[in-house]
Structures are given as C-alpha cells and as structure tokens.
Short mmCIF file of C-alpha atoms and ligand atoms in Angstrom, two decimals:
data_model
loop_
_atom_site.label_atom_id
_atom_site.label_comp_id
_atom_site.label_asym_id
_atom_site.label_seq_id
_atom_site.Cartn_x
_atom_site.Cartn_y
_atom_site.Cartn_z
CA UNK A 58 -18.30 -27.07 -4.94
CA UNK A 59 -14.48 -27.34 -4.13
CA UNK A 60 -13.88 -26.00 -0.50
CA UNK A 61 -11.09 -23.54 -1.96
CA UNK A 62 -9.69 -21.87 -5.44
CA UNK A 63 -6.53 -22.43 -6.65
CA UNK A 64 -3.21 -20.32 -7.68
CA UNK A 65 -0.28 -20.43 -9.20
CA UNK A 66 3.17 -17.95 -7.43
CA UNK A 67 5.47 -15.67 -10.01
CA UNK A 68 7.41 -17.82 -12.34
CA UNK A 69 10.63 -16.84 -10.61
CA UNK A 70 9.50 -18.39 -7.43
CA UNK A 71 7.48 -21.43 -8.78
CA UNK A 72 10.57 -22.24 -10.80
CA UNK A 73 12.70 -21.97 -8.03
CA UNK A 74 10.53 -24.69 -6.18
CA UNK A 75 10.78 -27.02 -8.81
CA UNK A 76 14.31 -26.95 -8.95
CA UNK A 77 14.11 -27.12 -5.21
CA UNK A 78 12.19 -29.96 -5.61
CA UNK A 79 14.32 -31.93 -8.17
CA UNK A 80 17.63 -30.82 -6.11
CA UNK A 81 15.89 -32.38 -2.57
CA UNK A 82 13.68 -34.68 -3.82
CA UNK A 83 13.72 -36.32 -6.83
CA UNK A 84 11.78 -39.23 -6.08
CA UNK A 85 8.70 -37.14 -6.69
CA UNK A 86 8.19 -38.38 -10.15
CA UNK A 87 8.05 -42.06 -8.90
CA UNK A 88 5.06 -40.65 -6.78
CA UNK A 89 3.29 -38.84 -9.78
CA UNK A 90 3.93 -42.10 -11.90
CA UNK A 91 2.37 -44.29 -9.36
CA UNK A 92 -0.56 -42.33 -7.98
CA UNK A 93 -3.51 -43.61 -9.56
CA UNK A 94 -2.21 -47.26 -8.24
CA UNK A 95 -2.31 -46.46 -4.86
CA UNK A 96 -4.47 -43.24 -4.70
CA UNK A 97 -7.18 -44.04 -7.55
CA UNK A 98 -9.93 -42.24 -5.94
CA UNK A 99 -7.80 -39.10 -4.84
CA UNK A 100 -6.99 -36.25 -7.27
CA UNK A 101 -3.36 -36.57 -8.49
CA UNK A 102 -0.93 -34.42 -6.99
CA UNK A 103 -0.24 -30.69 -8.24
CA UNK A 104 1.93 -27.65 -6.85
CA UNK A 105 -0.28 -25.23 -6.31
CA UNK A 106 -1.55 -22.76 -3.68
CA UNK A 107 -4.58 -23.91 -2.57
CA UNK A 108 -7.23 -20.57 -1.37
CA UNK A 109 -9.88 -21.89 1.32
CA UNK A 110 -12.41 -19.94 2.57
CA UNK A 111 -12.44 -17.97 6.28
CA UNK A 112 -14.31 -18.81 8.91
CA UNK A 113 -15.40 -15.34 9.65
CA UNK A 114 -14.55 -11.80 8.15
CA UNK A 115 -13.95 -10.36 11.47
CA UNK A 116 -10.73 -10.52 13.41
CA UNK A 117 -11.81 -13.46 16.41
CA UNK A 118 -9.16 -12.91 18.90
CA UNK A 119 -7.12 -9.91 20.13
CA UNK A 120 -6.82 -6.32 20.72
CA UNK A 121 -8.82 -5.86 17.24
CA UNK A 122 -11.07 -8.36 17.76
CA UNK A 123 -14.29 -7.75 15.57
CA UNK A 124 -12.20 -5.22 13.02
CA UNK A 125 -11.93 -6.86 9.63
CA UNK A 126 -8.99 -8.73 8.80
CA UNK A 127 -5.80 -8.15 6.69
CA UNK A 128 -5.99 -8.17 3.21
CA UNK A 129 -2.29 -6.57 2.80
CA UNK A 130 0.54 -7.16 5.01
CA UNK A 131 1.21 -3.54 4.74
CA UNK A 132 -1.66 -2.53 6.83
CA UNK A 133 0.09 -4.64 9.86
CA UNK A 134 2.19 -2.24 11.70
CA UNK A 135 5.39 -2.47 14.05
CA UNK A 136 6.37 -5.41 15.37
CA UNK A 137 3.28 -7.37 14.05
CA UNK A 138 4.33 -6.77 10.61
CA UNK A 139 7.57 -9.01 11.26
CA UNK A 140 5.87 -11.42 13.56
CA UNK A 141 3.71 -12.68 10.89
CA UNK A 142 6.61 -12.73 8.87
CA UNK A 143 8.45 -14.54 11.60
CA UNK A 144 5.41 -17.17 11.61
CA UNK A 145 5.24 -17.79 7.43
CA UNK A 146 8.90 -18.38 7.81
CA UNK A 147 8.85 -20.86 10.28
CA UNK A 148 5.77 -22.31 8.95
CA UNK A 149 7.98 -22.65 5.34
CA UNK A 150 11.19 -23.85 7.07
CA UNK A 151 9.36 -26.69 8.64
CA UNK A 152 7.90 -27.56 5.22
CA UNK A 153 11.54 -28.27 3.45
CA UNK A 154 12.89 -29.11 6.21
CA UNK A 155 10.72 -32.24 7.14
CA UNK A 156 11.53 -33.13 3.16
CA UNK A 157 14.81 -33.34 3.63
CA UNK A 158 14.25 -35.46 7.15
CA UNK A 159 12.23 -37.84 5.47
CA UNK A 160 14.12 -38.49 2.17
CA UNK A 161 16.98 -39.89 4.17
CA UNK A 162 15.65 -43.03 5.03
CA UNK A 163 12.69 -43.50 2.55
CA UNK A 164 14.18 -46.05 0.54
CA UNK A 165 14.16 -48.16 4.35
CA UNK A 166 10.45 -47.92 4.16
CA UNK A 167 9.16 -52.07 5.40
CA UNK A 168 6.52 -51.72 2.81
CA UNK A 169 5.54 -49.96 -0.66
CA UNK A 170 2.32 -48.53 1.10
CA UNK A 171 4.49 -47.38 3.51
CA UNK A 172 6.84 -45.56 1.00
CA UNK A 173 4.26 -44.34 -0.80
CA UNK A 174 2.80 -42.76 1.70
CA UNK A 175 5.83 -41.13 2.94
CA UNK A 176 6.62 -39.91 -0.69
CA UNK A 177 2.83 -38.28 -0.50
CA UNK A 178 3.85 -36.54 2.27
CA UNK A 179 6.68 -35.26 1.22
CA UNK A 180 4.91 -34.28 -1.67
CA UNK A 181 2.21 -31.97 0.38
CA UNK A 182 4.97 -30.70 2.57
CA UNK A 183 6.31 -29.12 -0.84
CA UNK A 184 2.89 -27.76 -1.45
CA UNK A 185 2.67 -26.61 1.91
CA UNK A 186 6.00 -24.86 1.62
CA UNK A 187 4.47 -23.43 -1.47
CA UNK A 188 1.49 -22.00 -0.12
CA UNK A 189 3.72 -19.92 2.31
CA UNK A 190 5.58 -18.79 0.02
CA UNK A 191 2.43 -17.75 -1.92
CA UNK A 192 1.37 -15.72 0.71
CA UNK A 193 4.44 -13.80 0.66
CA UNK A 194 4.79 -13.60 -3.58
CA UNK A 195 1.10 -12.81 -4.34
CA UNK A 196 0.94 -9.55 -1.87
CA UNK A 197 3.05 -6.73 -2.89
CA UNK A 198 2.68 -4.60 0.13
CA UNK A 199 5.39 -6.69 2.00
CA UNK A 200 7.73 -4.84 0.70
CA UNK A 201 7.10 -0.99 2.17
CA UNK A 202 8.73 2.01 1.30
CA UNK A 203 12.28 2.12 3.13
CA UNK A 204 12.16 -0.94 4.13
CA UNK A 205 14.13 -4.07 2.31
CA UNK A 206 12.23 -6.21 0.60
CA UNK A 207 10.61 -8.76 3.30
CA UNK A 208 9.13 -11.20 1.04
CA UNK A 209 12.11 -11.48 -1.63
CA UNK A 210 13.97 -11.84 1.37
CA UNK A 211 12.34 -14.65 3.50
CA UNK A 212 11.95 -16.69 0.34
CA UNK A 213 15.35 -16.75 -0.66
CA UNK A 214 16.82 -17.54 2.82
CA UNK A 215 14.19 -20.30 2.26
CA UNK A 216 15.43 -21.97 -0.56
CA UNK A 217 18.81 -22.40 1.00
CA UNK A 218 18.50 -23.72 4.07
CA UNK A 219 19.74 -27.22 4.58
CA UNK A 220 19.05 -29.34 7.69
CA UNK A 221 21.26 -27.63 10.46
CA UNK A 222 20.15 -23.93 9.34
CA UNK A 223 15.56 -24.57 10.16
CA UNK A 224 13.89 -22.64 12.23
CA UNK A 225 13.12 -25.02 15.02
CA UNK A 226 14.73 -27.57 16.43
CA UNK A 227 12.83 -30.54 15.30
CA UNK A 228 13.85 -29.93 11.91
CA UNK A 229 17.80 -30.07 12.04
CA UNK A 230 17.57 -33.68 13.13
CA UNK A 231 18.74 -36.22 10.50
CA UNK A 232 16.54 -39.30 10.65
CA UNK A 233 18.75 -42.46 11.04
CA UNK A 234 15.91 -45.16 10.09
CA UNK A 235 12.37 -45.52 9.07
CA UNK A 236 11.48 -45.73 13.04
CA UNK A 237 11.76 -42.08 12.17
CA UNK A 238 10.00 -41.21 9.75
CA UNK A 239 6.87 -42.75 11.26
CA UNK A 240 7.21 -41.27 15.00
CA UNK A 241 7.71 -37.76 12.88
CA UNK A 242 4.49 -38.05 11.07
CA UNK A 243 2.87 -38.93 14.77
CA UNK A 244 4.12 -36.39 16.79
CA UNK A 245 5.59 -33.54 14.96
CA UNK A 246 3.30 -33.61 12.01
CA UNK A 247 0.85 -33.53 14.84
CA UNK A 248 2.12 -30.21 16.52
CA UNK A 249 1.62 -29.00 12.44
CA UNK A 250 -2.13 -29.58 13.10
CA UNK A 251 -2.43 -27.97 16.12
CA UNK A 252 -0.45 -24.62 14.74
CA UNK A 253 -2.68 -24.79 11.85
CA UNK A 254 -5.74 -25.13 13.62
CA UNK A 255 -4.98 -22.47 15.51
CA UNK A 256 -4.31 -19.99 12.76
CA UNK A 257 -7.34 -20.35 11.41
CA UNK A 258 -7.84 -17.36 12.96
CA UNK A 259 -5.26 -15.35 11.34
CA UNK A 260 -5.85 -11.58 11.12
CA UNK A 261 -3.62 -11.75 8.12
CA UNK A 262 -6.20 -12.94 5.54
CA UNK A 263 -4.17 -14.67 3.23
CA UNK A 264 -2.72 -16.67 6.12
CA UNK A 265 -6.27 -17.70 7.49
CA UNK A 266 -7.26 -18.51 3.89
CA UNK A 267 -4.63 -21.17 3.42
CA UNK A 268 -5.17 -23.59 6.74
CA UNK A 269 -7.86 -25.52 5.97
CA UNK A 270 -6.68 -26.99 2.63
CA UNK A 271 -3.17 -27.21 5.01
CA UNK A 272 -5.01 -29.11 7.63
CA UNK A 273 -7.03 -31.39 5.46
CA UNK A 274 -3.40 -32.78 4.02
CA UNK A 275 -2.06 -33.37 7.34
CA UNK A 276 -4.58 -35.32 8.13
CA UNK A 277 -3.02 -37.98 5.80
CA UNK A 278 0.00 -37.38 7.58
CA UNK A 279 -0.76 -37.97 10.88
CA UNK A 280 -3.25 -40.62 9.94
CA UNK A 281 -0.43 -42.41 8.35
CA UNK A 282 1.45 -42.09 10.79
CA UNK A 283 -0.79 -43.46 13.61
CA UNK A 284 -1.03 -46.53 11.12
CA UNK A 285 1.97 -47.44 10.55
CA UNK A 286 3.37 -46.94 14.24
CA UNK A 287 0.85 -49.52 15.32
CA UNK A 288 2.13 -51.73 12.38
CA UNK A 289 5.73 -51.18 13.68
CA UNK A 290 3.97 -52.18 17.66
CA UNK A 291 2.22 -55.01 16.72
CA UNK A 292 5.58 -56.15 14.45
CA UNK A 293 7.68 -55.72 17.56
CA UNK A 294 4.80 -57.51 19.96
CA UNK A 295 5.41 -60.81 18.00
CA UNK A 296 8.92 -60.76 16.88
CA UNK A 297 8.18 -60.07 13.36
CA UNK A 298 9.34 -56.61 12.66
CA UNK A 299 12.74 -54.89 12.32
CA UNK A 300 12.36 -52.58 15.60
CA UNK A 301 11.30 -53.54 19.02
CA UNK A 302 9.24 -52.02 21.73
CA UNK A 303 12.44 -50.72 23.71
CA UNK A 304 13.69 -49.21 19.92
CA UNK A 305 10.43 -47.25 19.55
CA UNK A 306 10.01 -45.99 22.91
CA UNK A 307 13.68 -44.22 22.44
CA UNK A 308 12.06 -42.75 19.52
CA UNK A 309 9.49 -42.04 21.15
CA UNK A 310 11.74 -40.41 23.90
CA UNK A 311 13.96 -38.49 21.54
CA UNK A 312 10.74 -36.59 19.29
CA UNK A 313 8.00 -35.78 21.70
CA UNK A 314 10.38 -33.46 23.62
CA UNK A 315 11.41 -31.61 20.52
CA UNK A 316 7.43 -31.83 19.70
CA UNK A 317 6.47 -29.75 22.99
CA UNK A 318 9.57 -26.90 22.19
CA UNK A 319 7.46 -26.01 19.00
CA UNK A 320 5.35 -24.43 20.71
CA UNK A 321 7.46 -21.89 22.18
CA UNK A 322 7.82 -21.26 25.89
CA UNK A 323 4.89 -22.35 27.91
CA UNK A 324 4.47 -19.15 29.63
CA UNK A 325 4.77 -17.02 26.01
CA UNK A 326 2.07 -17.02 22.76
CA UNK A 327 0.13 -13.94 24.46
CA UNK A 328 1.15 -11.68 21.75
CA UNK A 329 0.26 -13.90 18.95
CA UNK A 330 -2.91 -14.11 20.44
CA UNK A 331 -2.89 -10.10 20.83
CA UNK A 332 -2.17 -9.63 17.55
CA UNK A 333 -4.95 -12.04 16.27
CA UNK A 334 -3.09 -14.48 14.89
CA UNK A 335 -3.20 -17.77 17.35
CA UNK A 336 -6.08 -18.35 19.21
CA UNK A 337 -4.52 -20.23 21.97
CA UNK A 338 -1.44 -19.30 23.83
CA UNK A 339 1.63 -21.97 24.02
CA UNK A 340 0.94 -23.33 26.96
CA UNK A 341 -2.71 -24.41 26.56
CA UNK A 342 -1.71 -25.68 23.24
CA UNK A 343 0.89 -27.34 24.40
CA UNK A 344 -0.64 -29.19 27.21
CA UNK A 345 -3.91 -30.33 24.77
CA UNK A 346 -0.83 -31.56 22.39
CA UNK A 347 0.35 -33.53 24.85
CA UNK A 348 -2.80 -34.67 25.92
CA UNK A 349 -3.35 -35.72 22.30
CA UNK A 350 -0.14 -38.03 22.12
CA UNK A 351 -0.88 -39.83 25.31
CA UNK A 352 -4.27 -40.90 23.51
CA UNK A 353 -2.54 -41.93 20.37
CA UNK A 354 -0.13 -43.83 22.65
CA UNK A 355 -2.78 -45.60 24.36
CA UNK A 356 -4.32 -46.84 21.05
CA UNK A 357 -1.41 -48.31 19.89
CA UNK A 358 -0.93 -49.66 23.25
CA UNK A 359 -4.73 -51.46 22.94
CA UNK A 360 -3.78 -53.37 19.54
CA UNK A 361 -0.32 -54.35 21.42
CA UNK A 362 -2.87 -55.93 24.11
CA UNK A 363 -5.25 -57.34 21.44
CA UNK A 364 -1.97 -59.07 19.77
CA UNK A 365 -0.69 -60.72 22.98
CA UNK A 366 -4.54 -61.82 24.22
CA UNK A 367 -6.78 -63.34 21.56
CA UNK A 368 -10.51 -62.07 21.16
CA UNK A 369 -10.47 -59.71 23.80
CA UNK A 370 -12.59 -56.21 22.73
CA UNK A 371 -10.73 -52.65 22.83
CA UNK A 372 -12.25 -51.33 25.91
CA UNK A 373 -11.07 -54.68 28.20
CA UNK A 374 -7.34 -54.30 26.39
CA UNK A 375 -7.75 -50.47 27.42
CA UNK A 376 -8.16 -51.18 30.93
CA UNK A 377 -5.87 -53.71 31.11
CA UNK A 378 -3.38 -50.84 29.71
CA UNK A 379 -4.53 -48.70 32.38
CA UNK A 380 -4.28 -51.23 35.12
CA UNK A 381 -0.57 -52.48 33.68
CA UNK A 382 0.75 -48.75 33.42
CA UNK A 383 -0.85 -47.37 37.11
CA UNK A 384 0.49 -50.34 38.69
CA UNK A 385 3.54 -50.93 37.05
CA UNK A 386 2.51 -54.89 37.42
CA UNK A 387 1.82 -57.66 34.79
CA UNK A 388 -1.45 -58.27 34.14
CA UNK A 389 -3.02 -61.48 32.07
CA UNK A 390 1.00 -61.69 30.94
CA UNK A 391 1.11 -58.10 29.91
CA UNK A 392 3.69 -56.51 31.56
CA UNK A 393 5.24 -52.89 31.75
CA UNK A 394 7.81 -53.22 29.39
CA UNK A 395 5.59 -54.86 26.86
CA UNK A 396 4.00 -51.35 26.16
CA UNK A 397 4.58 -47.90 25.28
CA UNK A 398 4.41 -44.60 27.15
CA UNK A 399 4.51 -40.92 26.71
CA UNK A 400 7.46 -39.46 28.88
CA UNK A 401 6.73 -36.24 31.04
CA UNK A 402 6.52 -32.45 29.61
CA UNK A 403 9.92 -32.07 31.58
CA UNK A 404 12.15 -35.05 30.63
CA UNK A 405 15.15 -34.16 28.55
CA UNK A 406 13.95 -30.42 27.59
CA UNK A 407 16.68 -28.43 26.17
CA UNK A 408 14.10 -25.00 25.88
CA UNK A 409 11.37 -24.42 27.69
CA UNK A 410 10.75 -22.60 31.42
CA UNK A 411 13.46 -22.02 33.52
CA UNK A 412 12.71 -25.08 36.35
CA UNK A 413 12.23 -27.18 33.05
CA UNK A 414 14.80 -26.44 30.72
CA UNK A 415 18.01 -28.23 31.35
CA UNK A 416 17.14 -30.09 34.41
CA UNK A 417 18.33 -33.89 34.93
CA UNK A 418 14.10 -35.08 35.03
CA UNK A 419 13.70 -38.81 34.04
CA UNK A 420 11.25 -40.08 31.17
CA UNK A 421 8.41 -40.22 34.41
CA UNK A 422 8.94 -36.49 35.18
CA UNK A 423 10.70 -37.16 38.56
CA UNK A 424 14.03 -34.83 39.33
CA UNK A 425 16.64 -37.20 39.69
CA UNK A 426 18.77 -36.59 42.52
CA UNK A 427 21.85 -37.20 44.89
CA UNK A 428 22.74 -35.55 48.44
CA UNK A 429 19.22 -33.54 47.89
CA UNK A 430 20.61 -31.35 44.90
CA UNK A 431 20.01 -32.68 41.01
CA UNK A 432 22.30 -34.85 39.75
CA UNK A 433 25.14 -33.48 37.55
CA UNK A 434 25.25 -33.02 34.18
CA UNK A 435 27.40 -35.84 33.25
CA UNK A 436 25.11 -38.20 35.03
CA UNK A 437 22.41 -37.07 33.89
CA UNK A 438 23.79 -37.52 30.21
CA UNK A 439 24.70 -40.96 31.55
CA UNK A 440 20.93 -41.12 31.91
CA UNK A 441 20.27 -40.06 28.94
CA UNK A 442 22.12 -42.61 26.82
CA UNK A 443 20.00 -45.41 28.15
CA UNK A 444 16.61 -43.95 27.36
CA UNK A 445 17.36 -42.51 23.49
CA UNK A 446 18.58 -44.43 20.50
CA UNK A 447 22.33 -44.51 20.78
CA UNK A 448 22.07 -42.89 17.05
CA UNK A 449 20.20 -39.49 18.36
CA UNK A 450 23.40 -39.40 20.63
CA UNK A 451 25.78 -38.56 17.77
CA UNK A 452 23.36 -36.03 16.27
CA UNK A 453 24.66 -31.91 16.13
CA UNK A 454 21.33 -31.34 18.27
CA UNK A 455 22.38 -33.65 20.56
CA UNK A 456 25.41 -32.48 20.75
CA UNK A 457 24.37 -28.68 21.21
CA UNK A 458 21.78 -30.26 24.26
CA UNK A 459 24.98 -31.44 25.58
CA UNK A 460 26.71 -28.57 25.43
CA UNK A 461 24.08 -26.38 26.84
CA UNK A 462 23.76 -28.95 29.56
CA UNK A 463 27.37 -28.48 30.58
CA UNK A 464 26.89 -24.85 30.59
CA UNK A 465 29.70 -24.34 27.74
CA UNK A 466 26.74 -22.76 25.85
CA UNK A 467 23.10 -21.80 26.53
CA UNK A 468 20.50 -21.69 24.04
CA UNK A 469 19.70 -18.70 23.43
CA UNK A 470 16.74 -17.05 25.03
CA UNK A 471 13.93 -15.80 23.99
CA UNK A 472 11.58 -17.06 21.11
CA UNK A 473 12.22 -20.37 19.74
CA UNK A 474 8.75 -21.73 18.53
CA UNK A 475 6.17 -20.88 15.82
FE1 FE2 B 33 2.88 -29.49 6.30
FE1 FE2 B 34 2.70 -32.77 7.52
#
C-alpha cells in the first residue's frame, strides 16, 4: 500500500507551474526522456502533490498539545494564522529558488550520473514547491472574510521571485561552478531535512500530511550529495579532478554559514514550537545540524585517508583523522591540509545572536584580535578573502555582508529563518 494519496492543484495554479517550469527549467524533459536509463527501478517523475499520512491526530507540541489538529487554516487565529503562512512561503521560496541555483552550472556537471542526478533534484524541488502551493490552493478558508486573499497572494509573489528576491539568504546566491551544486545538496538540502522532520508535527494538517513524501525525496538529495562530494575529495586527493581540497573547503566555508542562518536566531523558534508547528526550537536544531555536517565531513575525510594509505579499514583512517585534526600534525603522511573541516557556528555569520553576528571570528571560532579589541572590519574582510572562493566575493550577498560589516547597513532584525 503506497505510504500517501495523490492530488492534483486548480488548473490556474498547476498551469502556472508548468510554465514556471519551462521558463526556469527547461531541461526537465531531458530528465523525463532519460529516466528509465538511469532510474529503471524508480517510478518516473510526475508533478503532483503527494498526501502522506500523520503520525498522530493530536496536536504533539505546544500550548494545544493533545487538541486535534488543523484541518482549515481558518481555524488558526492571530498571528498563527500568518506564521504558518510565513513558513509555506519560505518553505516554497526555497523550492524555486534552489532550481534556479542549480540550473546555472548543471551543464558543468564532471559526469552524466552526476547531471542526472542534479536534474532529479531539481525536478523534486518543483514538486516540492508544488506541494506548498497545494496546501495553500486546496483549502479555501485561507482566504477569511475581510481579509485579502492569503493564498492567491503568497502564490503569486511565488511565481515571480527570481534569485535576489527568496526568502532566506541561502537562496539569492548564484552558484559559480558545479563545486556548488554538490556542497548545496550536502549542507543546505540538509537543513531541508531537518525543517521537514521537524514539521512533522504540524498542527496545520495539511502541512504535517505533506513531510514525509518531502523527506523521503530529500533523501536522494542529500544522499547525492554526500556521494558526489567524496567523488570531488578523493578527485582532488590524487590530482585527478577539476577542484582541489583548498577549492572545496572555501565552499565549504562560504555554505555552512548560510546553512546555520536557516534556522533563524539561535535563541528564537519558541513560538513555532508554541504554536505546534516545530518540535524543536532553532537552537537545538541548529546545533544537531551542525553536529550532522561535522559527521558527513569526517566520512569524506576517511575515504580521503583510505586514498592516500592503501588497505587500511575505516575505523584506523577515522582515527588517524582524529589524531591529524586534534593535533594539527602529519600523521602516516597525512597532514592538516590534506583534509577537510567544518568551520565554527561563529565564523563569518552575517545573522545570528548579537556576540555572533558580525564579529571578525576565524574558520576555528577564535575572535581575531589586535590591541585586545576585534580586529576591524576591513581586516577582517581581508580575512575573509583568503578563506572563501574569490567568486563568492563578487556575489550581491557578499556584498550586502560587507556592507553590514562596515556598518553602512544592518540586516534587518528580527526573523530571518523558516
Ligand atoms: Fe525540497
Ligand atoms: Fe532538496
């Protein structure tokens, strides 16, 4: 028995996908045309909202914990009304906007498999993009008396935001080569999963419903991810491949900062979780996240071992990780620079808590320093441009970081994740 039912939105709106879809990404067809070569055993590819099933009928978390959930967005009052609302549309934005991030540089891809895989992803972040705005088209009480039309609203804001006008951060940065697209599906793809997971939960039924067909597609994507990065490691370990170690640690460098801002502040989330719809607040989720890339990390650090040392087994190239990266030493001719690492929670944070945010911390989390006050802005950016790719520099977010960093123009406050 299939784990979930499946539905089509209104005409208008499935219409407006597709053209969405041929506008933004056209390659799709060379995906549908080619799926049975590479994906034989795997049903072929369809836009549709997918319905799974909850995991309980009761609200789990929250001041109406153990009331039944939402059926109707109508029935959510106040402020929680527009914070799910608030969440779908960030959820969507992230959807197109990681489409338009990856089509850049797919033709780049080293390999077919590669491509392929990218174009399937692409492909699911349409239908994922879909399925929000399912959950906005099939329920008609988001629009209320005297109120405008929430839904119609959301959807069409949707459909015309280009790279430069997403929600978050992460998804307003062009990718510049197919270094890219992989250290996106590892570490934002993987802050996707963890949002997802946690909305399980949702009060908002229709919300809940549509996670676990979500999260079952982004485990391809962070799978693939996690594949190819070692690919791109192992390439760079024995001169074979078009990036080196130092290229994908800038990468690295550049993405898993804007991975922890998705979250939202550290100290924030509570009211999500008041209102039943996270069960975790930012901060916890944030710190298991990173956590969870440090671990990734270290495995592609262990087949980077296993290349440079014949026949040694995982767990002796794990310690020898270990022993390389605590002591900063070379060990059986592995040395520091050979491998990768996961820089601090506080190095090169543009949002986040106010001791955090802004302040000149290197990739190892230490404030760097002169005459016993942090170092100035431009030194820090002087900093800067020697651990991220010297393409990331010329990017509008970069140049809004730098901005904000020389106090011509803060962020703005407040809530900035999903
Ligand atoms: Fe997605
Ligand atoms: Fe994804």
């Amino acid at each position: 028995m299939a784990a979930y039912t499946t539905e089509t939105i209104t005409p208008k709106y499935h219409e407006a996908l597709v053209a969405w879809q041929k506008k933004n990404f056209p390659e799709m067809k060379f995906l549908e045309d080619n799926w049975s070569k590479y994906y034989a055993s795997q049903t072929p590819f369809q836009l549709m909202a997918k319905i799974g099933k909850l995991n309980s009928e009761v609200i789990n978390y929250g001041r109406m914990a153990g009331q039944p959930r939402f059926e109707n967005a109508g029935e959510m009052v106040g402020n929680m009304f527009y914070s799910a609302r608030d969440i779908i549309r960030a959820q969507a934005s992230t959807e197109l906007g990681s489409i338009q991030q990856h089509r850049l540089t797919l033709e780049e891809a080293p390999t077919d498999q590669m491509k392929m895989a990218v174009l399937r992803i692409m492909s699911e972040e349409l239908r994922h993009g879909y399925q929000m705005f399912w959950v906005l088209d099939h329920d008609q009480s988001w629009k209320k008396p005297g109120h405008p039309d929430i839904a119609h609203e959301t959807m069409e804001e949707l459909l015309t935001m280009e790279l430069g006008d997403h929600v978050l951060d992460a998804f307003n940065i062009p990718f510049t080569n197919f270094l890219d697209n992989v250290i996106f599906a590892t570490v934002i793809d993987l802050v996707g999963k963890y949002q997802l997971e946690m909305q399980k939960v949702f009060s908002y039924a229709p919300m809940a419903r549509s996670m676990g067909p979500m999260l079952s597609e982004e485990g391809f994507h962070i799978g693939s991810g996690r594949g190819f990065l070692k690919e791109l490691a192992i390439g760079a370990t024995t001169d074979s491949g078009r990036y080196s170690i130092n290229d994908i640690q800038k990468g690295l460098n550049a993405w898993i900062p804007r991975g922890l801002e998705m979250f939202g502040n550290e100290r924030g989330g509570a009211t999500a979780v008041a209102f039943g719809f996270k069960d975790r607040d930012n901060g916890t989720a944030q710190s298991e996240y990173h956590g969870e890339v440090r671990e990734v990390i270290e495995l592609v650090n262990v087949e980077i071992v296993r290349t440079k040392i014949k026949d040694i087994t995982a767990p002796d190239a794990r310690s020898i990780v270990r022993e390389v990266q605590d002591t900063g030493e070379t060990v059986r001719g592995v040395a520091p620079q050979d491998l990768l690492f996961v820089p601090d929670v506080k190095f090169f944070r543009k949002r986040g808590l106010e001791d955090i945010a802004l302040m000149p911390y290197d990739v190892y989390g230490n404030l760097m320093t002169e005459d016993g006050k942090p170092v100035s802005a431009e030194k820090y950016l002087a900093y800067l441009s020697t651990v991220i790719p010297d393409y990331y520099l010329k990017t509008h977010e970069f140049e809004k970081y730098r901005e904000a960093l020389l106090g011509h123009q803060a962020p703005k406050p407040g809530s900035y994740g999903w």
